[in-house]
């Protein structure tokens, strides 16, 4: 017996709502639906070119390089640009591909401002975790070595991971979302470093947001059902209507 129909149905359940949303969004709005994504790709490519110039490295570091040893206020000021500063030890095409794919899908599905909020929230969660982990020390659970305070913390990866999980939750792509989380856990198990830990911190922050959204949605649904049930019958103590 062929498994193709079953696999097709599973794929439709997993990705059907997401695919439909993206297709309709692109059909209705065209390239305007990807304005944030295309801006982010252009900005990241531009920053990459600038920081590889002799005159451009220091300004990029001053404006967008975040380290846990920096004062918190300075790290917060640098965080917005740090998302678009590619890591020098990684190929820039990887960062551009991540932004184009994940930011693009998120922007169409969630809208421009929610995409930006989730991206920065995930990035900020990773940045703040680094400070907490270093304060705890390497011997504590979730702690980090003091040397990580000097690691330059830039790039879109935490934002990309956070957005992927958020979009999967919003469109009930449970298997895909779980696969992203498992991949990040395996990453830390294979190569335990600051970047991997920050990815998990970003996922944890997004999962908290998703749980709150679920709770509020169920509470609102229950309240609406209660109002509907209360309005469908006669008021307690009121005389019955005569025909």
Coordinates of N, CA, C and O in Angstrom, one line a residue, residues 146-239:
X146 N 33.7 32.9 32.3 CA 33.9 34.4 32.3 C 34.5 34.9 31.0 O 34.2 36.0 30.6
X147 N 35.1 34.0 30.2 CA 35.7 34.3 28.9 C 34.6 34.7 27.9 O 34.9 35.5 27.0
X148 N 33.4 34.2 28.1 CA 32.4 34.5 27.2 C 31.9 36.0 27.2 O 31.2 36.5 26.3
X149 N 32.4 36.7 28.3 CA 32.0 38.1 28.4 C 32.7 38.9 27.3 O 32.2 40.0 26.9
X150 N 33.7 38.4 26.7 CA 34.5 39.1 25.6 C 34.1 38.7 24.2 O 34.6 39.3 23.3
X151 N 33.2 37.8 24.1 CA 32.8 37.3 22.8 C 31.8 38.3 22.2 O 30.9 38.8 22.8
X152 N 32.1 38.6 20.9 CA 31.2 39.5 20.2 C 29.9 38.8 19.8 O 29.9 37.8 19.2
X153 N 28.8 39.4 20.2 CA 27.5 38.8 20.1 C 26.7 39.6 19.0 O 26.0 40.6 19.3
X154 N 26.8 39.1 17.8 CA 26.1 39.8 16.7 C 25.5 38.8 15.8 O 25.7 37.6 15.9
X155 N 24.7 39.2 14.8 CA 24.1 38.3 13.8 C 22.6 38.1 14.0 O 22.1 38.3 15.1
X156 N 21.9 37.6 13.0 CA 20.5 37.4 13.1 C 20.0 36.0 13.6 O 18.8 35.8 13.6
X157 N 20.9 35.1 14.0 CA 20.6 33.7 14.2 C 19.5 33.6 15.3 O 18.6 32.8 15.2
X158 N 19.7 34.3 16.4 CA 18.7 34.2 17.5 C 17.4 34.7 17.1 O 16.3 34.1 17.4
X159 N 17.4 35.8 16.3 CA 16.1 36.3 15.8 C 15.4 35.3 14.9 O 14.2 35.1 14.9
X160 N 16.2 34.7 14.0 CA 15.7 33.7 13.0 C 15.1 32.5 13.7 O 14.0 32.1 13.4
X161 N 15.8 32.0 14.8 CA 15.3 30.9 15.5 C 14.0 31.2 16.2 O 13.0 30.5 16.2
X162 N 14.0 32.4 16.9 CA 12.8 32.8 17.6 C 11.6 33.0 16.6 O 10.5 32.6 17.0
X163 N 11.8 33.6 15.5 CA 10.8 33.8 14.5 C 10.2 32.5 14.0 O 9.0 32.3 13.8
X164 N 11.1 31.6 13.7 CA 10.7 30.3 13.2 C 9.8 29.6 14.2 O 8.7 29.0 13.8
X165 N 10.1 29.6 15.4 CA 9.3 28.9 16.5 C 7.9 29.6 16.6 O 6.9 29.0 16.7
X166 N 8.0 31.0 16.6 CA 6.8 31.7 16.7 C 5.8 31.5 15.5 O 4.6 31.3 15.7
X167 N 6.3 31.5 14.3 CA 5.5 31.3 13.2 C 4.9 29.9 13.2 O 3.7 29.7 12.8
X168 N 5.7 28.9 13.5 CA 5.2 27.5 13.6 C 4.1 27.4 14.6 O 3.1 26.7 14.4
X169 N 4.2 28.1 15.7 CA 3.2 28.0 16.7 C 1.9 28.7 16.2 O 0.8 28.2 16.4
X170 N 2.1 29.9 15.6 CA 0.9 30.6 15.1 C 0.1 29.9 14.1 O -1.1 30.0 14.0
X171 N 0.8 29.0 13.3 CA 0.1 28.3 12.2 C 0.1 26.8 12.4 O -0.2 26.0 11.5
X172 N 0.3 26.4 13.7 CA 0.1 25.1 14.1 C 1.0 24.1 13.4 O 0.6 22.9 13.1
X173 N 2.2 24.5 13.0 CA 3.1 23.6 12.4 C 4.0 23.0 13.5 O 5.2 23.3 13.6
X174 N 3.3 22.1 14.2 CA 3.9 21.6 15.5 C 5.2 20.8 15.2 O 6.2 20.9 15.9
X175 N 5.2 19.9 14.2 CA 6.4 19.1 13.9 C 7.6 19.9 13.5 O 8.7 19.7 14.0
X176 N 7.3 20.9 12.6 CA 8.4 21.8 12.2 C 9.0 22.6 13.4 O 10.2 22.7 13.5
X177 N 8.1 23.2 14.2 CA 8.6 23.9 15.4 C 9.4 23.0 16.3 O 10.4 23.5 16.8
X178 N 8.9 21.8 16.5 CA 9.6 20.9 17.4 C 11.0 20.5 16.8 O 12.0 20.4 17.5
X179 N 11.0 20.4 15.5 CA 12.3 20.1 14.8 C 13.3 21.2 15.0 O 14.5 20.9 15.2
X180 N 12.8 22.5 14.9 CA 13.7 23.6 15.1 C 14.3 23.6 16.5 O 15.5 23.7 16.8
X181 N 13.5 23.3 17.5 CA 13.9 23.3 18.9 C 14.9 22.1 19.1 O 15.9 22.3 19.8
X182 N 14.6 20.9 18.6 CA 15.5 19.8 18.8 C 16.8 20.1 18.1 O 17.9 19.7 18.7
X183 N 16.8 20.7 16.9 CA 18.1 21.0 16.3 C 18.9 22.0 17.1 O 20.2 21.8 17.1
X184 N 18.3 22.9 17.8 CA 19.1 23.9 18.6 C 19.6 23.2 19.8 O 20.8 23.5 20.3
X185 N 18.9 22.2 20.4 CA 19.4 21.5 21.5 C 20.6 20.6 21.1 O 21.6 20.5 21.8
X186 N 20.4 19.9 20.0 CA 21.5 19.1 19.5 C 22.8 20.0 19.2 O 23.9 19.6 19.4
X187 N 22.5 21.2 18.7 CA 23.7 22.1 18.4 C 24.5 22.3 19.7 O 25.7 22.3 19.7
X188 N 23.8 22.6 20.8 CA 24.4 22.8 22.1 C 25.1 21.6 22.6 O 26.3 21.7 23.1
X189 N 24.5 20.4 22.4 CA 25.1 19.2 22.8 C 26.4 18.9 22.1 O 27.4 18.3 22.6
X190 N 26.4 19.2 20.8 CA 27.6 18.9 20.0 C 28.7 20.0 20.2 O 29.9 19.6 20.3
X191 N 28.2 21.2 20.2 CA 29.2 22.3 20.3 C 28.6 23.3 21.3 O 27.9 24.2 20.9
X192 N 29.0 23.2 22.5 CA 28.4 24.0 23.6 C 29.2 25.4 23.6 O 30.3 25.4 24.1
X193 N 28.6 26.4 23.0 CA 29.2 27.7 23.0 C 28.1 28.8 23.3 O 26.9 28.5 23.5
X194 N 28.5 30.0 23.4 CA 27.6 31.1 23.7 C 26.5 31.2 22.7 O 25.3 31.4 23.1
X195 N 26.8 31.1 21.4 CA 25.8 31.3 20.4 C 24.7 30.2 20.5 O 23.5 30.6 20.5
X196 N 25.1 29.0 20.8 CA 24.1 27.9 20.9 C 23.2 28.2 22.1 O 22.0 27.9 22.1
X197 N 23.8 28.6 23.2 CA 23.1 28.8 24.5 C 22.1 30.0 24.2 O 21.0 30.0 24.7
X198 N 22.5 31.0 23.5 CA 21.6 32.1 23.3 C 20.5 31.7 22.4 O 19.4 32.3 22.5
X199 N 20.7 30.8 21.5 CA 19.6 30.3 20.6 C 18.5 29.7 21.5 O 17.3 29.9 21.3
X200 N 18.9 28.9 22.5 CA 18.0 28.3 23.4 C 17.3 29.3 24.3 O 16.1 29.2 24.6
X201 N 18.0 30.3 24.7 CA 17.4 31.4 25.5 C 16.3 32.1 24.6 O 15.2 32.5 25.1
X202 N 16.6 32.4 23.4 CA 15.7 33.0 22.5 C 14.4 32.1 22.3 O 13.3 32.6 22.3
X203 N 14.6 30.8 22.1 CA 13.5 29.9 22.0 C 12.6 29.9 23.3 O 11.4 30.0 23.3
X204 N 13.3 29.9 24.5 CA 12.6 29.9 25.7 C 11.7 31.2 25.9 O 10.6 31.1 26.3
X205 N 12.3 32.3 25.5 CA 11.5 33.6 25.6 C 10.3 33.5 24.6 O 9.2 33.9 25.0
X206 N 10.5 33.0 23.4 CA 9.4 33.0 22.5 C 8.3 32.0 22.9 O 7.1 32.2 22.8
X207 N 8.7 30.9 23.5 CA 7.8 29.9 24.0 C 6.9 30.5 25.1 O 5.7 30.2 25.3
X208 N 7.5 31.3 26.0 CA 6.8 32.0 27.0 C 5.7 32.9 26.4 O 4.5 32.9 26.8
X209 N 6.1 33.6 25.4 CA 5.1 34.5 24.7 C 4.0 33.7 24.1 O 2.8 34.0 24.2
X210 N 4.4 32.6 23.4 CA 3.4 31.7 22.8 C 2.4 31.1 23.9 O 1.2 31.0 23.6
X211 N 2.9 30.7 25.0 CA 2.1 30.2 26.1 C 1.1 31.3 26.6 O 0.0 31.0 26.8
X212 N 1.6 32.5 26.7 CA 0.7 33.6 27.2 C -0.4 33.8 26.1 O -1.5 34.0 26.5
X213 N 0.0 33.8 24.9 CA -1.0 34.0 23.8 C -2.1 32.9 23.8 O -3.3 33.1 23.7
X214 N -1.6 31.6 24.0 CA -2.5 30.5 24.1 C -3.5 30.7 25.3 O -4.7 30.5 25.2
X215 N -2.9 31.1 26.4 CA -3.8 31.3 27.6 C -4.8 32.4 27.5 O -6.0 32.2 27.8
X216 N -4.4 33.5 26.9 CA -5.3 34.6 26.7 C -6.3 34.2 25.6 O -7.5 34.6 25.8
X217 N -5.9 33.5 24.6 CA -6.9 33.1 23.6 C -8.0 32.1 24.2 O -9.2 32.3 23.9
X218 N -7.5 31.2 25.0 CA -8.5 30.3 25.6 C -9.4 31.0 26.6 O -10.6 30.7 26.7
X219 N -8.8 31.9 27.3 CA -9.6 32.7 28.3 C -10.7 33.5 27.5 O -11.8 33.6 28.0
X220 N -10.3 34.1 26.4 CA -11.2 34.9 25.6 C -12.3 34.1 25.0 O -13.5 34.4 25.0
X221 N -11.9 32.9 24.6 CA -12.8 32.0 24.0 C -13.9 31.5 25.0 O -15.1 31.4 24.8
X222 N -13.4 31.2 26.2 CA -14.3 30.7 27.3 C -15.2 31.8 27.7 O -16.4 31.6 27.9
X223 N -14.7 33.1 27.7 CA -15.6 34.2 28.1 C -16.7 34.4 27.0 O -17.8 34.7 27.3
X224 N -16.3 34.3 25.7 CA -17.3 34.5 24.7 C -18.3 33.4 24.7 O -19.5 33.6 24.5
X225 N -17.9 32.1 25.0 CA -18.8 31.0 25.1 C -19.8 31.2 26.3 O -21.0 30.9 26.2
X226 N -19.3 31.8 27.4 CA -20.1 32.1 28.5 C -21.1 33.1 28.2 O -22.3 33.0 28.6
X227 N -20.7 34.2 27.5 CA -21.7 35.2 27.1 C -22.7 34.7 26.1 O -23.9 35.0 26.2
X228 N -22.3 33.8 25.2 CA -23.2 33.2 24.3 C -24.3 32.3 25.0 O -25.5 32.4 24.7
X229 N -23.8 31.5 26.0 CA -24.7 30.7 26.7 C -25.6 31.5 27.6 O -26.8 31.2 27.7
X230 N -25.1 32.6 28.1 CA -26.0 33.4 29.0 C -27.0 34.2 28.2 O -28.1 34.4 28.7
X231 N -26.7 34.4 26.9 CA -27.7 35.2 26.1 C -28.7 34.3 25.4 O -29.7 34.8 24.8
X232 N -28.5 33.0 25.5 CA -29.4 32.1 24.7 C -30.6 31.7 25.4 O -31.6 31.3 24.8
X233 N -30.6 31.8 26.8 CA -31.8 31.4 27.5 C -32.5 32.6 28.1 O -32.1 33.8 27.9
X234 N -33.5 32.3 28.9 CA -34.3 33.4 29.6 C -33.5 33.8 30.9 O -32.8 33.0 31.5
X235 N -33.7 35.0 31.3 CA -33.0 35.5 32.5 C -33.6 34.9 33.7 O -34.8 34.6 33.8
X236 N -32.7 34.6 34.7 CA -33.2 33.9 35.9 C -34.2 34.8 36.6 O -34.0 35.9 36.8
X237 N -35.3 34.2 36.9 CA -36.3 34.9 37.7 C -37.3 35.7 36.8 O -38.3 36.2 37.3
X238 N -37.1 35.7 35.5 CA -38.0 36.5 34.6 C -39.2 35.6 34.3 O -39.1 34.4 34.2
X239 N -40.4 36.2 34.2 CA -41.6 35.4 33.9 C -41.5 34.9 32.4 O -41.0 35.5 31.6

